[in-house]
CSV table of C-alpha atoms in Angstrom, one decimal:
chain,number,residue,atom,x,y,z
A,498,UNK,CA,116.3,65.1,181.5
A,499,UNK,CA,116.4,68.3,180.9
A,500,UNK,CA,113.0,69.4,183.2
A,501,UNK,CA,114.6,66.9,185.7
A,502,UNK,CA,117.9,69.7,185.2
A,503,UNK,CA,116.0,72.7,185.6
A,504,UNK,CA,113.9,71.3,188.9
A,505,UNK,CA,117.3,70.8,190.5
A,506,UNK,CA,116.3,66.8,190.6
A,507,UNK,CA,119.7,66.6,188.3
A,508,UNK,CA,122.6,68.7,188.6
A,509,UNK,CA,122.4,71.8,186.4
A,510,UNK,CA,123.0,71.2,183.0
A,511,UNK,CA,125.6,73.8,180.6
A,512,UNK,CA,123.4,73.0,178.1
A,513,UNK,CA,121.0,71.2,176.0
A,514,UNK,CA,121.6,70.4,172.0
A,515,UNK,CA,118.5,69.1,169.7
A,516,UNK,CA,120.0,67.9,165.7
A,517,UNK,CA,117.7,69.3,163.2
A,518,UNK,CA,117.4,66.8,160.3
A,519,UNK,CA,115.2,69.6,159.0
A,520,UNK,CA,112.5,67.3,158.6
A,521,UNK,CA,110.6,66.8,161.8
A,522,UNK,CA,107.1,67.2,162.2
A,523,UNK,CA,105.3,70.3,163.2
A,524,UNK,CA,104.5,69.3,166.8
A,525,UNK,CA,108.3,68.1,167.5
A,526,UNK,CA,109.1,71.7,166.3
A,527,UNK,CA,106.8,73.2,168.4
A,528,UNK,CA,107.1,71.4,171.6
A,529,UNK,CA,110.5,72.6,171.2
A,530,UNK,CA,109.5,76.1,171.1
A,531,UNK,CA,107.6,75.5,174.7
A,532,UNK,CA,110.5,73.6,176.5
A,533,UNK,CA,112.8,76.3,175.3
A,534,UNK,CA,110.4,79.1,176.5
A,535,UNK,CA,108.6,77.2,179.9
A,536,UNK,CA,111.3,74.9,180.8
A,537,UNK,CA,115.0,75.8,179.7
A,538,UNK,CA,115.0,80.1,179.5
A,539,UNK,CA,113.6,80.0,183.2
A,540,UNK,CA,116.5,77.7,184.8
A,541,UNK,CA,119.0,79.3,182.1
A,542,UNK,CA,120.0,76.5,180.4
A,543,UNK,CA,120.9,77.0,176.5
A,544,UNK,CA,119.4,75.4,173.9
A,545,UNK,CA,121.4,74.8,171.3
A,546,UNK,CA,119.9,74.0,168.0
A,547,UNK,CA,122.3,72.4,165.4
A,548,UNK,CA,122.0,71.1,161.9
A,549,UNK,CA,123.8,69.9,158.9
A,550,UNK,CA,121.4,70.5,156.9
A,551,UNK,CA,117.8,69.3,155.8
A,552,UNK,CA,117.7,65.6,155.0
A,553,UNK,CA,114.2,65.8,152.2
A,554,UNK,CA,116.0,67.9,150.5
A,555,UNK,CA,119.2,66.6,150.3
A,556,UNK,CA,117.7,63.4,149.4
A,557,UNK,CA,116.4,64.8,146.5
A,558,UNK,CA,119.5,66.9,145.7
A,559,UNK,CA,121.4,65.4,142.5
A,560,UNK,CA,124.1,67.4,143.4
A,561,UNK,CA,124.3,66.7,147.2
A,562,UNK,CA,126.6,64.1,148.7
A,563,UNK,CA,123.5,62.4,150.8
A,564,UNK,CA,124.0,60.1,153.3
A,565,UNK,CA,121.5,57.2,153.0
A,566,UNK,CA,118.2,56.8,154.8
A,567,UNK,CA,117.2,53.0,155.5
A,568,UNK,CA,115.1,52.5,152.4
A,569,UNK,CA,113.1,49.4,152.4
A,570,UNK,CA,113.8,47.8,148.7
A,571,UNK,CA,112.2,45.2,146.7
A,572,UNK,CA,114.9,43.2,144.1
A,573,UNK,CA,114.1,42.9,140.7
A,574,UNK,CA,114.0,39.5,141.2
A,575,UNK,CA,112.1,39.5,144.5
A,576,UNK,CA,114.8,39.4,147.5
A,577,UNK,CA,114.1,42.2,149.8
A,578,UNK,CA,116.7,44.4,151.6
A,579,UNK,CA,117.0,47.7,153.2
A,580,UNK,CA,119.9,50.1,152.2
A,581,UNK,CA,122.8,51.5,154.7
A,582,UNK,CA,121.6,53.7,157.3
A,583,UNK,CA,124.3,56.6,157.3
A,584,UNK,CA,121.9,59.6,158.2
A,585,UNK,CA,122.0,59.0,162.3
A,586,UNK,CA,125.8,59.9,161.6
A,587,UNK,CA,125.6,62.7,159.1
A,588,UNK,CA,122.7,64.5,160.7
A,589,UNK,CA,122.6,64.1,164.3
A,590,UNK,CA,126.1,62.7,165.7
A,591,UNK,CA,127.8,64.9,163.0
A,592,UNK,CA,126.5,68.2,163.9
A,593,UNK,CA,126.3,67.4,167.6
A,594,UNK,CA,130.5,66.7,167.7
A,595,UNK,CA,131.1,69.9,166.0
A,596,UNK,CA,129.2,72.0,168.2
A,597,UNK,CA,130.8,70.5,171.6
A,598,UNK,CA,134.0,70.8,169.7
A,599,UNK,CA,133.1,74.5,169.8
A,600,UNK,CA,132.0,74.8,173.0
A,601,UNK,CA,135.1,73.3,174.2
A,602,UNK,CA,137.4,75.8,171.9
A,603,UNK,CA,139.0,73.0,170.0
A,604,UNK,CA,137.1,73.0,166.5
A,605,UNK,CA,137.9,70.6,164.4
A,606,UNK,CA,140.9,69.8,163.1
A,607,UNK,CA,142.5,71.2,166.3
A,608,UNK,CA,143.8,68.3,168.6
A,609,UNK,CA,141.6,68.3,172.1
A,610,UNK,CA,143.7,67.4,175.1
A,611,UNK,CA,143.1,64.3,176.7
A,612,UNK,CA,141.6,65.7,180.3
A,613,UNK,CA,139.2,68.4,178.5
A,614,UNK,CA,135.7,66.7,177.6
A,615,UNK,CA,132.1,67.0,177.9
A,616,UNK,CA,130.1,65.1,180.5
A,617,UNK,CA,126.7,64.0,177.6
A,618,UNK,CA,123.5,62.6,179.0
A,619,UNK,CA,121.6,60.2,176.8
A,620,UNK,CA,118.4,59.8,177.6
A,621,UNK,CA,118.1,55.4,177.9
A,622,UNK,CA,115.3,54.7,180.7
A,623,UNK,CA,115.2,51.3,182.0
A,624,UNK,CA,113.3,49.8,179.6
A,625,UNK,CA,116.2,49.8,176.5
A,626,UNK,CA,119.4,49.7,179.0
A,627,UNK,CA,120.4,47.6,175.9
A,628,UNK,CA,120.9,50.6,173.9
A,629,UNK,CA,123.2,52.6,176.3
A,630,UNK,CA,126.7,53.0,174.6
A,631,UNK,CA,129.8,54.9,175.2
A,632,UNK,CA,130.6,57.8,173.0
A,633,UNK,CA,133.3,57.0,170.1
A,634,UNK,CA,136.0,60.0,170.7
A,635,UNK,CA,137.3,60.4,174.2
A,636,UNK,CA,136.7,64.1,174.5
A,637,UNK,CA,132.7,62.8,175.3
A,638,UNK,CA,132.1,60.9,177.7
A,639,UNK,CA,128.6,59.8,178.1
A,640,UNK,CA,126.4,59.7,181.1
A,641,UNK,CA,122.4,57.8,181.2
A,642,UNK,CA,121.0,59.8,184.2
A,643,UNK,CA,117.7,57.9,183.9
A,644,UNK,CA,119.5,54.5,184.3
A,645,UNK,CA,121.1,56.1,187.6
A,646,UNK,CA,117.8,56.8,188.7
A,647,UNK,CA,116.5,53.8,187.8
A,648,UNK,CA,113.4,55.3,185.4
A,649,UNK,CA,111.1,53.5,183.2
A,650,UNK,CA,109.4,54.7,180.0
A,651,UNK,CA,106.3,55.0,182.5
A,652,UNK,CA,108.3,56.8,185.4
A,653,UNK,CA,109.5,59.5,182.7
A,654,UNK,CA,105.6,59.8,181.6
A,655,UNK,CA,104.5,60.4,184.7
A,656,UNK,CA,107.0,63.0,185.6
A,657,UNK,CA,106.0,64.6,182.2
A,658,UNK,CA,102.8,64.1,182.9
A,659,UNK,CA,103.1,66.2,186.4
A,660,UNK,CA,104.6,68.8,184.6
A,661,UNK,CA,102.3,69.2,181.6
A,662,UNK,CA,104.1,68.1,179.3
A,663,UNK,CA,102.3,64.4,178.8
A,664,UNK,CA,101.6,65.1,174.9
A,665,UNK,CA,105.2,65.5,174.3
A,666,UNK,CA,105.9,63.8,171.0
A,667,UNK,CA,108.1,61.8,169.6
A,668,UNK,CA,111.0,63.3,167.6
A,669,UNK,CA,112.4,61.9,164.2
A,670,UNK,CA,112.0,62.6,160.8
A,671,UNK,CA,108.8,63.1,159.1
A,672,UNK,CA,109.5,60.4,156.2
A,673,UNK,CA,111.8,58.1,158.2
A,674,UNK,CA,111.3,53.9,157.2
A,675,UNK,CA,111.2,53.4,160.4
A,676,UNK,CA,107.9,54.5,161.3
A,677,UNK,CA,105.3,51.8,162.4
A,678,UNK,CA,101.3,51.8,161.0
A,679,UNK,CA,100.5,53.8,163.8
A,680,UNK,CA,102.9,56.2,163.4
A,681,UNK,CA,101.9,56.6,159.7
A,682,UNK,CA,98.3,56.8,160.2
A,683,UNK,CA,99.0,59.3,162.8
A,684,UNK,CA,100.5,61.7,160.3
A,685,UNK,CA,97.9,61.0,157.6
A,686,UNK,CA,94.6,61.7,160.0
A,687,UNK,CA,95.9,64.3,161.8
A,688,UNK,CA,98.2,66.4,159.1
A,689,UNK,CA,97.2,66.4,155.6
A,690,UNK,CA,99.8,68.4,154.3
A,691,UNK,CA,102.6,66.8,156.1
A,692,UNK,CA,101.0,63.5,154.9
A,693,UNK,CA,101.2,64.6,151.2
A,694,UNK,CA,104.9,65.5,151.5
A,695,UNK,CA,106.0,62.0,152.8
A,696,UNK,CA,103.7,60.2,150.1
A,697,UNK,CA,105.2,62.9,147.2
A,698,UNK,CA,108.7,62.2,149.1
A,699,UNK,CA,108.1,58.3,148.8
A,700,UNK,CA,107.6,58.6,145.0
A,701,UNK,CA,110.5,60.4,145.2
A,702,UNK,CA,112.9,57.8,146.1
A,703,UNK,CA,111.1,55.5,144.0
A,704,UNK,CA,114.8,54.7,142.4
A,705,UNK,CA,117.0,55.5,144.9
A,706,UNK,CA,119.6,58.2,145.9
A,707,UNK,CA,119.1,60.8,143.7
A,708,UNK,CA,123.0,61.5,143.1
A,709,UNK,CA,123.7,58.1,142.2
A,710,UNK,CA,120.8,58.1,139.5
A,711,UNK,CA,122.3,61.2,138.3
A,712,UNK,CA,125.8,59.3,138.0
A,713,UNK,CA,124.1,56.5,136.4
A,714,UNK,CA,123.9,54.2,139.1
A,715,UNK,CA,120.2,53.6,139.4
A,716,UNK,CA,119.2,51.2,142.2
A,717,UNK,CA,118.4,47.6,140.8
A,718,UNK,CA,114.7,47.8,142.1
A,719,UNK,CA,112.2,50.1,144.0
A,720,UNK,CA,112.5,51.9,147.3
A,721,UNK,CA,109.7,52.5,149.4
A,722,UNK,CA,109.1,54.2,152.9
A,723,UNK,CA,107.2,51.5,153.9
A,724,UNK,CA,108.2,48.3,155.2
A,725,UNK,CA,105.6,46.5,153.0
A,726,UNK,CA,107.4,47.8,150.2
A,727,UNK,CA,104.3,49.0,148.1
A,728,UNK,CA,103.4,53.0,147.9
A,729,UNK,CA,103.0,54.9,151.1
A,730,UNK,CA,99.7,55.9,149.6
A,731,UNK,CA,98.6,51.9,149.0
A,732,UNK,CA,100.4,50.6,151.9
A,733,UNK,CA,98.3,48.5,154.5
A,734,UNK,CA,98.4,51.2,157.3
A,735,UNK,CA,95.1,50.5,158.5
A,736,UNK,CA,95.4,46.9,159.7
A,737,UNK,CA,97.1,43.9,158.4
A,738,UNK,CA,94.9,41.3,157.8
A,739,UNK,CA,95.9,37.4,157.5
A,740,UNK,CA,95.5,37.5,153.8
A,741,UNK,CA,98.0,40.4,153.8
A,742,UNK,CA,100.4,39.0,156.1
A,743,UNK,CA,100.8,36.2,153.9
A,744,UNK,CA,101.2,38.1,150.8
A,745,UNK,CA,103.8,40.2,152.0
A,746,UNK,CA,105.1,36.8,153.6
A,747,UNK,CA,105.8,38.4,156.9
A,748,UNK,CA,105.2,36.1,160.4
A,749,UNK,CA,103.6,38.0,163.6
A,750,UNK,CA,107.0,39.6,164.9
A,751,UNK,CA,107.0,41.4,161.4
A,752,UNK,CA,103.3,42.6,161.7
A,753,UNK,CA,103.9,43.7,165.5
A,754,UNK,CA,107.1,46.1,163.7
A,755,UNK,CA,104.8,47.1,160.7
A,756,UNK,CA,102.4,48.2,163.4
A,757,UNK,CA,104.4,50.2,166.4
A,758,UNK,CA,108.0,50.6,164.2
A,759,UNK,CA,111.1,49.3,164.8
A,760,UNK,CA,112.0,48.9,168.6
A,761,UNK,CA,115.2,51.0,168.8
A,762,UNK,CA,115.3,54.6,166.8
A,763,UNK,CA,117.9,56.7,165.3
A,764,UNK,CA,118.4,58.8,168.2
A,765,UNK,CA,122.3,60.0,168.5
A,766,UNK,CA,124.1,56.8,170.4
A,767,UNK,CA,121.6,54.8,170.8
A,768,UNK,CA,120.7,53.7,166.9
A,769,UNK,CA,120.7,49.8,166.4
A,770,UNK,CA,123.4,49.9,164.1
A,771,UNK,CA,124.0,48.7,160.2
A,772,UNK,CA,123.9,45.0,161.2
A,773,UNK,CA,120.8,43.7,159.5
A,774,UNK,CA,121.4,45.8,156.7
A,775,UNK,CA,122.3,45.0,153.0
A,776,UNK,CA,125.3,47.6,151.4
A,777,UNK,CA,124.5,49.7,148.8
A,778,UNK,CA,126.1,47.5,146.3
A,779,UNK,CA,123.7,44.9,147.2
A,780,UNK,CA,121.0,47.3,145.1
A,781,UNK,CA,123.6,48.8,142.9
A,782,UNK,CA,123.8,52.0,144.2
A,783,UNK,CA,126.9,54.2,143.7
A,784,UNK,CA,129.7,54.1,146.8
């Protein structure tokens, strides 16, 4: 969208906002750098870069008030579960409302008239219509630009693709449970170092939030990064044979998940929701 922006295919936008979980890969970091410097300075569209902070660390912060990644977790006595996803809020949708509250010159906890409000673009293509959503406060009002233009995944890639920009990667955080084998492997054979911080950050959680361990309130079982819920640095990221499936009692829409990750991300209005997933007390985390 924002190439299609500063080729005058879409109307000018004021400007352009990318949440920092602080925990994105390299290459998302530094395809940022070149649309900043090749795509948005040119057509003079900001790029405004916000954050509340960086999610690995907070995670591991006894002292920080985290909000919860979707840990995959494995019961003492066998049932399986994930916990509450509350870090799409905290770190993207958060950060994002307080920086159009700015821009608009009503920061929080001022009161925003009722015609003053940003026209946002979410970036839904054809293929996941599903997942477009209005904003929840009336001062946005979201827009899907690639819906209007009726765009696929594949129309966006070839328009990328005629701009240079086909190896543009895919942007969430480096440790998020989400990831599929691919996604995994990809980290591990083409970043060593960045692969050694999400297995040493999957030890990590072993037990849970680190706050509520600190408080006492240690989860009743193990967390794991991986939805096969055994260590990222065992876990069957290769291939998952039939022996394996069956072990890890998983049918083939499971394997096609462990394999390409879950269909619909964490991006800011667009995330599937809490739905299919257990509350913390489920694991006997703190509240």
């Amino acid at each position: 969208m924002l190439a299609l922006s500063a080729n005058g295919v879409l109307p000018k936008a004021d400007y352009a906002i990318f949440a920092d979980t602080g925990w994105e890969p390299r290459a998302v970091y530094q395809h940022l750098d070149r649309l900043e410097r090749e795509i948005a300075e040119p057509a003079g569209i900001p790029i405004l870069r916000v954050s509340s902070g960086n999610i690995r660390n907070d995670a591991l912060d006894p002292a920080h008030r985290f909000a919860s990644m979707p840990l995959y977790v494995l019961n003492q006595n066998g049932k399986q579960g994930m916990t509450r996803r509350q870090c799409t809020g905290e770190y993207k949708i958060k950060p994002i409302k307080k920086k159009v509250r700015e821009l608009l010159e009503y920061p929080y906890p001022a009161r925003i008239p009722k015609d003053v409000f940003v026209e946002q673009w979410v970036g839904i293509s054809t293929d996941e219509f599903h997942r477009a959503k209005d904003a929840d406060v009336k001062y946005m009002r979201n827009r899907h630009p690639l819906l209007d233009l009726s765009w696929s995944r594949a129309d966006c890639v070839r328009y990328l693709t005629s701009l240079g920009l086909a190896d543009t990667p895919k942007s969430s955080c480096l440790g998020c449970p989400f990831h599929g084998n691919a996604q995994w492997r990809h980290i591990r054979d083409t970043s060593p170092s960045e692969w050694a911080d999400v297995v040493e950050f999957d030890a990590a959680i072993r037990q849970g939030n680190a706050r509520a361990n600190a408080a006492g309130s240690r989860l009743l079982g193990e967390a794991f990064l991986h939805r096969s819920r055994v260590p990222l640095s065992q876990a069957p990221i290769d291939h998952v044979t039939a022996a394996e499936r069956a072990a890890l009692r998983i049918d083939a829409d499971e394997a096609h998940a462990l394999e390409n990750g879950v269909e619909d991300g964490c991006s800011p209005w667009t995330c599937r929701g809490d739905a299919d997933a257990l509350t913390q007390d489920d694991f006997g985390l703190a509240t």
